[in-house]
CSV table of C-alpha atoms in Angstrom, one decimal:
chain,number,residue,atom,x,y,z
A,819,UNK,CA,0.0,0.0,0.0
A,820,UNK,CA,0.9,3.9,-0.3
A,821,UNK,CA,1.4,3.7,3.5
A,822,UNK,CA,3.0,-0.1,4.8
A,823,UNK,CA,5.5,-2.6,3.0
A,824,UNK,CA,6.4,-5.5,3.5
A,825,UNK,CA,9.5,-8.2,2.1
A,826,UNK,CA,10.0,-12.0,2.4
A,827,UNK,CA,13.3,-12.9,1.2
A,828,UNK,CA,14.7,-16.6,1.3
A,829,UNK,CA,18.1,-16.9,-0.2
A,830,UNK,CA,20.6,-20.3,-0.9
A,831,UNK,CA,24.0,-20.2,-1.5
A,832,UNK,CA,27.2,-22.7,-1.1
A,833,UNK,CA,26.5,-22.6,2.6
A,834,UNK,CA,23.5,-23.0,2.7
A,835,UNK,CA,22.7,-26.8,3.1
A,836,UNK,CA,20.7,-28.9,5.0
A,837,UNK,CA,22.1,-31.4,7.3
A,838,UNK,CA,21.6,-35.1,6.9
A,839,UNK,CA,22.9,-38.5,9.3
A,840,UNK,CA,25.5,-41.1,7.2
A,841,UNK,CA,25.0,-44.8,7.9
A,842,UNK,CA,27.7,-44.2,10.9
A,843,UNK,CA,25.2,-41.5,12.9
A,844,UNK,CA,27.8,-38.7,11.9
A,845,UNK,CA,26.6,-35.8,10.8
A,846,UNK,CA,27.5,-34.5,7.0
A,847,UNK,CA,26.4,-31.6,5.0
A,848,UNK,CA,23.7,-32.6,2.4
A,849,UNK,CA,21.4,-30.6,-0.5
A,850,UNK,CA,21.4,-27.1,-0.9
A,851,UNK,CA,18.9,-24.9,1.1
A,852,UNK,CA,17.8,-21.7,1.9
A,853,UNK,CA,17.4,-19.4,4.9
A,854,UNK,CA,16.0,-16.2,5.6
A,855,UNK,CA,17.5,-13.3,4.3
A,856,UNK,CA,15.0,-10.7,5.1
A,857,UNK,CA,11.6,-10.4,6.6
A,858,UNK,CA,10.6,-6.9,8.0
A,859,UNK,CA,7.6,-4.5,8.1
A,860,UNK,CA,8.3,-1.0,6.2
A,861,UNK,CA,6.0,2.4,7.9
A,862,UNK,CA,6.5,4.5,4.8
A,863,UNK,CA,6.1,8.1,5.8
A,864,UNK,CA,5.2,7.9,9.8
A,865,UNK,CA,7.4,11.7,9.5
A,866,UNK,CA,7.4,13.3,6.6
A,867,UNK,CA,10.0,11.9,4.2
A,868,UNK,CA,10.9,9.2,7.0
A,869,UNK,CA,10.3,5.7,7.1
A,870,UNK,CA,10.4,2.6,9.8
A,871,UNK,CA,11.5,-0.5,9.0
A,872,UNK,CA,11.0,-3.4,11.7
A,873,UNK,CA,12.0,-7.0,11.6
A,874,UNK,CA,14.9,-9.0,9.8
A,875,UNK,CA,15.9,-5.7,8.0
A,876,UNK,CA,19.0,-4.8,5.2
A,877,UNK,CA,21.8,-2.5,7.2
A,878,UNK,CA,23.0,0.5,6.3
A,879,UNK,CA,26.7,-1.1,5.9
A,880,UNK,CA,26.2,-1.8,2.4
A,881,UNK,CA,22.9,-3.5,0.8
A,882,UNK,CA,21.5,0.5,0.7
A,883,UNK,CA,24.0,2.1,-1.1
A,884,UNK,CA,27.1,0.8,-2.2
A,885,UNK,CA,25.6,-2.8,-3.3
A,886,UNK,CA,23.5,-0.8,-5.9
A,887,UNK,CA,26.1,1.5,-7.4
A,888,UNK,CA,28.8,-1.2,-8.0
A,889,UNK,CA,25.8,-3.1,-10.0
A,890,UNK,CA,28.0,-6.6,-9.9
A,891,UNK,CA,26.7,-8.4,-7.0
A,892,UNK,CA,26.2,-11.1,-9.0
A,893,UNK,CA,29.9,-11.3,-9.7
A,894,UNK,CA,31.2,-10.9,-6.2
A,895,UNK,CA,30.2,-8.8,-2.6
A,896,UNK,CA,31.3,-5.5,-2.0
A,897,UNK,CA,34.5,-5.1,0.4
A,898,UNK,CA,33.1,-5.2,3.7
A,899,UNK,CA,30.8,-7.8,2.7
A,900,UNK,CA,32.9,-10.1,0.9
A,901,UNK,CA,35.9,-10.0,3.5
A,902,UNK,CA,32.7,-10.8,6.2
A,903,UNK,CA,33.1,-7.7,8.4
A,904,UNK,CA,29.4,-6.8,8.7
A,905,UNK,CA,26.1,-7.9,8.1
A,906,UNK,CA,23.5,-7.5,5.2
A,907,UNK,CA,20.5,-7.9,7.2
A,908,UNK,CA,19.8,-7.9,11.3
A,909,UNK,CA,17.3,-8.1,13.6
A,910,UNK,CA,16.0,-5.0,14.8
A,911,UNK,CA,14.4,-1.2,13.9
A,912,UNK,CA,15.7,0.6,11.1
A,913,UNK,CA,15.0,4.6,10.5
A,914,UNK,CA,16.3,6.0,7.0
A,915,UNK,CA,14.8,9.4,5.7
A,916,UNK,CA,15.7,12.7,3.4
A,917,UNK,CA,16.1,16.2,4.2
A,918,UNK,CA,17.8,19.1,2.2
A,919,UNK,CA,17.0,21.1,-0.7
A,920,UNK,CA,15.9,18.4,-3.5
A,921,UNK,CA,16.2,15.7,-0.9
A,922,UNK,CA,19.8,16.6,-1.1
A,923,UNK,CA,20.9,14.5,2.0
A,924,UNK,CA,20.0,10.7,3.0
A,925,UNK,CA,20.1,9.2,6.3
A,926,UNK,CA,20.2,5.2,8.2
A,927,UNK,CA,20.0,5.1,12.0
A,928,UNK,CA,19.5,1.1,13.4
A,929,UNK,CA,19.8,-0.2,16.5
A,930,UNK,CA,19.8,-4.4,16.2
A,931,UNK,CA,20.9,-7.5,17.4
A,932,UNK,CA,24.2,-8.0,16.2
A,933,UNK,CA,23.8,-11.1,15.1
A,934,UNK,CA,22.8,-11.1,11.5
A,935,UNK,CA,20.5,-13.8,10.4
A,936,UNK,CA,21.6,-16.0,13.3
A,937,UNK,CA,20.0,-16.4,16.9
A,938,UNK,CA,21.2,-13.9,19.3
A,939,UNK,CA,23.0,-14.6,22.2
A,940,UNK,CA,24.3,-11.9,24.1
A,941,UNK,CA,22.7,-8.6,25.8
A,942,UNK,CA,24.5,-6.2,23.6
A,943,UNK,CA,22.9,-4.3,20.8
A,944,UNK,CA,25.0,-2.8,17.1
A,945,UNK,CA,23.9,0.7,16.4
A,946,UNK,CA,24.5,1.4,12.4
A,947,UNK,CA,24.1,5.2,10.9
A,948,UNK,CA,25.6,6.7,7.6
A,949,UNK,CA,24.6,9.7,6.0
A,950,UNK,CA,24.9,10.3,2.4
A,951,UNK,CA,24.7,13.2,0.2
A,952,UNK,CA,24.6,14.0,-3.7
A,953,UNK,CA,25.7,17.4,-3.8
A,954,UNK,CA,25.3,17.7,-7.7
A,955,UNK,CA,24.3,15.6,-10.2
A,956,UNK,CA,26.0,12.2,-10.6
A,957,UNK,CA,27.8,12.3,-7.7
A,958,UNK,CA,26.8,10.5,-4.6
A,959,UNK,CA,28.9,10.3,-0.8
A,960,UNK,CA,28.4,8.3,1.9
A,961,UNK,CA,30.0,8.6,5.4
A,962,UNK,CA,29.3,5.1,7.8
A,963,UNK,CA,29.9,3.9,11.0
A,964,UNK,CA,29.0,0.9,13.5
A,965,UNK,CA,29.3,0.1,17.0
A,966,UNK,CA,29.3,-3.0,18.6
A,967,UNK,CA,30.1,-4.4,22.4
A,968,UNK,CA,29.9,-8.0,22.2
A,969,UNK,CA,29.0,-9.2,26.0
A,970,UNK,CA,30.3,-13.0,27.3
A,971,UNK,CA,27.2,-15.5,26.8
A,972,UNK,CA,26.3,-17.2,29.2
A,973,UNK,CA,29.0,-20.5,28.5
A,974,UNK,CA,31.6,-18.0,28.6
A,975,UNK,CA,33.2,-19.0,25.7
A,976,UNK,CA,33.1,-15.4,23.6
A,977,UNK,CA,35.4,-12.9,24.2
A,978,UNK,CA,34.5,-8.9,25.2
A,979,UNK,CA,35.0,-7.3,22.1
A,980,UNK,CA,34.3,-4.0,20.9
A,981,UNK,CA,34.0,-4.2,17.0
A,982,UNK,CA,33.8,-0.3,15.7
A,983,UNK,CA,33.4,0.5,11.6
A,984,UNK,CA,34.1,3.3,9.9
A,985,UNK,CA,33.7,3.8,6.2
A,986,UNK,CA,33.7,6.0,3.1
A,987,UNK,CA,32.1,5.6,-0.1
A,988,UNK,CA,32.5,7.7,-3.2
A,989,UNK,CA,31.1,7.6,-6.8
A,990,UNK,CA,30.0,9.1,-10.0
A,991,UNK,CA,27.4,7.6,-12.3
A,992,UNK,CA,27.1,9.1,-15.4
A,993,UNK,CA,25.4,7.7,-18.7
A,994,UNK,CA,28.5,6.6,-19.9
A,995,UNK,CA,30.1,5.2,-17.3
A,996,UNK,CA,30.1,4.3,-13.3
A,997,UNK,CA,33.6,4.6,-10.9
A,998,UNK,CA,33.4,4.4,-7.4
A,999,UNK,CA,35.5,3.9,-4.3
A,1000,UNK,CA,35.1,2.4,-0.9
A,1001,UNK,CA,37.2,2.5,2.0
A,1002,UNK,CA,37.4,1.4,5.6
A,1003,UNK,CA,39.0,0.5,8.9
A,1004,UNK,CA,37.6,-1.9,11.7
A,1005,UNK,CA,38.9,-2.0,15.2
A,1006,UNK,CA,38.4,-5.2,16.8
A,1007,UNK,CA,39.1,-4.2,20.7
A,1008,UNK,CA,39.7,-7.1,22.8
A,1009,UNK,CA,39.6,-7.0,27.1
A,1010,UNK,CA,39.3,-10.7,27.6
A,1011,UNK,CA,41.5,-13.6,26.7
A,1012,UNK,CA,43.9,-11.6,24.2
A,1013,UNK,CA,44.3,-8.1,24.8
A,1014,UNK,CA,45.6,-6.9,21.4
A,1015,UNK,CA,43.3,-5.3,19.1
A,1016,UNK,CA,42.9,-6.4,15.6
A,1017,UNK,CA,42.3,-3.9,12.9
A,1018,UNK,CA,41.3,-4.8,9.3
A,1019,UNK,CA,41.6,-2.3,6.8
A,1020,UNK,CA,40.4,-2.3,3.0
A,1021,UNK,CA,40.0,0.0,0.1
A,1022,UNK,CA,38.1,-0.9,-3.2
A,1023,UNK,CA,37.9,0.7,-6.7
A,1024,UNK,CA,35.7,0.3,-9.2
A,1025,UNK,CA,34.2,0.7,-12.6
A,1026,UNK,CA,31.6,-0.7,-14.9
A,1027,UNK,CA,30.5,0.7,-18.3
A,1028,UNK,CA,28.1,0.3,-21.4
A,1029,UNK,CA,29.8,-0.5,-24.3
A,1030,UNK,CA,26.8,-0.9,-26.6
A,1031,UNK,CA,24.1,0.7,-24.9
A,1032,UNK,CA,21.3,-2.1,-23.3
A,1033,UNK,CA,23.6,-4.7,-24.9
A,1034,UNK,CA,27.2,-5.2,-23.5
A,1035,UNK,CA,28.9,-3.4,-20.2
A,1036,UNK,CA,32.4,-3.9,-19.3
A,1037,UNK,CA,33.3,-4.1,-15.7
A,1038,UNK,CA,36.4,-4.0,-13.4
A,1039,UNK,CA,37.2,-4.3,-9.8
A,1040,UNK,CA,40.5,-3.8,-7.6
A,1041,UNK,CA,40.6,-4.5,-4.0
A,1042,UNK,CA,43.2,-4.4,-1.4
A,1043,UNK,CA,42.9,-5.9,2.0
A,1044,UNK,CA,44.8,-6.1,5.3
A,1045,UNK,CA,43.4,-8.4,7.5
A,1046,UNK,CA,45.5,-6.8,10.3
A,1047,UNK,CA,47.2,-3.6,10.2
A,1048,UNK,CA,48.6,-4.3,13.3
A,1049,UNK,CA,50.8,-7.2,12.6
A,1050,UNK,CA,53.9,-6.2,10.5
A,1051,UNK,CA,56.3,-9.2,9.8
A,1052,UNK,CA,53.2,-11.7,9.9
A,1053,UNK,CA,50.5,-13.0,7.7
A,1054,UNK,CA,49.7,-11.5,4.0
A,1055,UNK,CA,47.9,-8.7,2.3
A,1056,UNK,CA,45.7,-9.5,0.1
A,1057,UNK,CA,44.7,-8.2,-3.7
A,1058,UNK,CA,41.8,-9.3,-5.1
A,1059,UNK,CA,41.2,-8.2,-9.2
A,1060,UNK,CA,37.4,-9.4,-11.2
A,1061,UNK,CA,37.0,-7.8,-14.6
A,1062,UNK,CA,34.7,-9.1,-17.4
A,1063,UNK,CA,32.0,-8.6,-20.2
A,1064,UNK,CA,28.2,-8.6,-19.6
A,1065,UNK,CA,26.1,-9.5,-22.7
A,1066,UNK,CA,22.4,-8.8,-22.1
A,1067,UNK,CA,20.4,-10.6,-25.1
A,1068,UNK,CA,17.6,-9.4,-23.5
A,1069,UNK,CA,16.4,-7.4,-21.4
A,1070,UNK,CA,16.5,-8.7,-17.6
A,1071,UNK,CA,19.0,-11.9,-18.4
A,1072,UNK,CA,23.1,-11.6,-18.1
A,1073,UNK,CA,25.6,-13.9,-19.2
A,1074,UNK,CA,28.8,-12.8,-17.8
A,1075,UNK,CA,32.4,-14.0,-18.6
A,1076,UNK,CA,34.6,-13.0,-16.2
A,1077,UNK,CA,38.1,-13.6,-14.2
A,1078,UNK,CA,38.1,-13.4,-10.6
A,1079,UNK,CA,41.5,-13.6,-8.7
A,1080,UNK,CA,42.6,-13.2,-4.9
A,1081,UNK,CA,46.5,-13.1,-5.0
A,1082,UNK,CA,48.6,-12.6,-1.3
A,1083,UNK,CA,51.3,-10.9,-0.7
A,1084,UNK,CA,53.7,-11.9,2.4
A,1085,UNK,CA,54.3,-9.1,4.9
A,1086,UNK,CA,57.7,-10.7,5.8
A,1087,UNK,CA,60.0,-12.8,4.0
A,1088,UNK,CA,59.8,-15.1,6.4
A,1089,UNK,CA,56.5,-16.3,5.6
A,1090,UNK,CA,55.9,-19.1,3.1
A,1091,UNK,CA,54.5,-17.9,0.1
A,1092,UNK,CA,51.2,-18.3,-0.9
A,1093,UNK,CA,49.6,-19.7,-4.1
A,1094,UNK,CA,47.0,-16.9,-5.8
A,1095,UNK,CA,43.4,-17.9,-6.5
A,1096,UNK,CA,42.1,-17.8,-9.7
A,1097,UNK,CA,39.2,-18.5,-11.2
A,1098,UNK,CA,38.0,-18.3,-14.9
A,1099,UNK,CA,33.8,-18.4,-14.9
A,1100,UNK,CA,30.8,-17.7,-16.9
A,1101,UNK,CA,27.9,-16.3,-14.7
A,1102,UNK,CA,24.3,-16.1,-15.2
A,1103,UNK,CA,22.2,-13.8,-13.8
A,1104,UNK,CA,18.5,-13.4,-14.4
A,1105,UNK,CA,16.6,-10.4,-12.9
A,1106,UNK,CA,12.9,-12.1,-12.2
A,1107,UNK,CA,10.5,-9.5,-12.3
């Protein structure tokens, strides 16, 4: 209706499988499944030019904004997503709304569980907000953070860590072309078992383009990744590179050819080096409408 909406989402994927007994009694992964993705009631316009959204609900870290621009989800996640630093959907109240001349400026406040799709089990809450603008035409910028204090449950067997997100996002869309970047830091604060904070850190750049107009796009993708900034003469960086042709024979279907690669680099040369993965593939994507 003008006034309420409402989204049902089930989604399968690799990890997604059902669980089955062998002959033996042990358990082993068995057919594909699905699970909830999202599931949440939408108050359109309870304040003027502000919404509610309450249930299983997308988060501002990425499925509002960034997901969109870079188009390619079907070829892989954005950053934060992809190197599983966040959530694309959590239990709990979501308020996004516009303000500004020409609705100039966009807004995501959410308090939630924390815990994604999954159960929760702990007394702490996440509180998401970014703020966006599109100062002139073609241009859009996004500022996010998140906050997290992650309490022992009750087995004890979690530490007390604060996770804390901070992002940028930056891109031009134009009828030509798309480039965008993203870039953020996570600080993993630790007062428990292991004292020493972890901090991932990431930037991605991007860029997708039509090459004949509602037939063929050209995409690209570059990625860089610390897992800890923290750690010098230990572990790798990590690069990861997807570029590729989408062929639309009509309108709604995709056939993509594409590489995708994830290479490491050794942040001491006295860590063994490690192999790059690569991966040549051909992905279909059908948008049902």
């Amino acid at each position: 209706s003008e006034t309420f909406f409402a989204q049902f989402l089930l989604e399968g994927n690799d990890k997604a499988v059902d669980w089955a007994e062998d002959k033996n009694g042990k358990q082993s992964s068995g057919r594909h499944s699905v699970f909830i993705k999202l599931a949440y009631l939408e108050w359109k316009n309870i304040l003027p030019k502000t919404n509610v959204a309450v249930g299983l609900v997308p988060t501002p870290s990425w499925s509002l904004l960034p997901e969109k621009v870079w188009n390619y989800r079907s070829i892989e996640k954005t950053i934060l997503d992809f190197r599983g630093l966040g959530g694309a959907s959590d239990i709990g109240v979501l308020v996004k709304g516009k303000f500004g001349a020409d609705d100039m400026f966009g807004y995501n406040l959410m308090i939630a569980n924390g815990s994604g799709q999954k159960p929760e089990d702990n007394k702490s809450k996440k509180i998401y907000a970014n703020l966006n603008a599109r100062p002139i035409k073609g241009l859009t910028i996004e500022v996010y953070g998140d906050n997290e204090t992650s309490l022992l449950n009750k087995a004890k067997t979690k530490d007390n860590v604060t996770k804390t997100t901070l992002k940028g996002f930056v891109a031009y869309q134009h009828e030509k072309f798309t480039v965008g970047t993203e870039v953020f830091q996570q600080t993993q604060k630790k007062y428990l078992y292991d004292s020493t904070d972890v901090k991932p850190f990431g930037i991605a750049l991007f860029a997708w383009a039509p090459i004949v107009k509602d037939k063929i796009n050209a995409f690209a993708r570059f990625d860089t990744y610390n897992p800890d900034t923290e750690i010098k003469k230990a572990g790798y960086k990590e690069n990861f590179i997807t570029l590729g042709i989408d062929y639309m024979p009509m309108k709604n279907v995709h056939i993509m050819p594409n590489i995708w690669m994830n290479s490491f680099s050794k942040k001491s040369s006295g860590v063994a080096k490690r192999d790059s993965d690569i991966v040549s593939r051909i992905t279909v994507f059908y948008v049902y409408k």
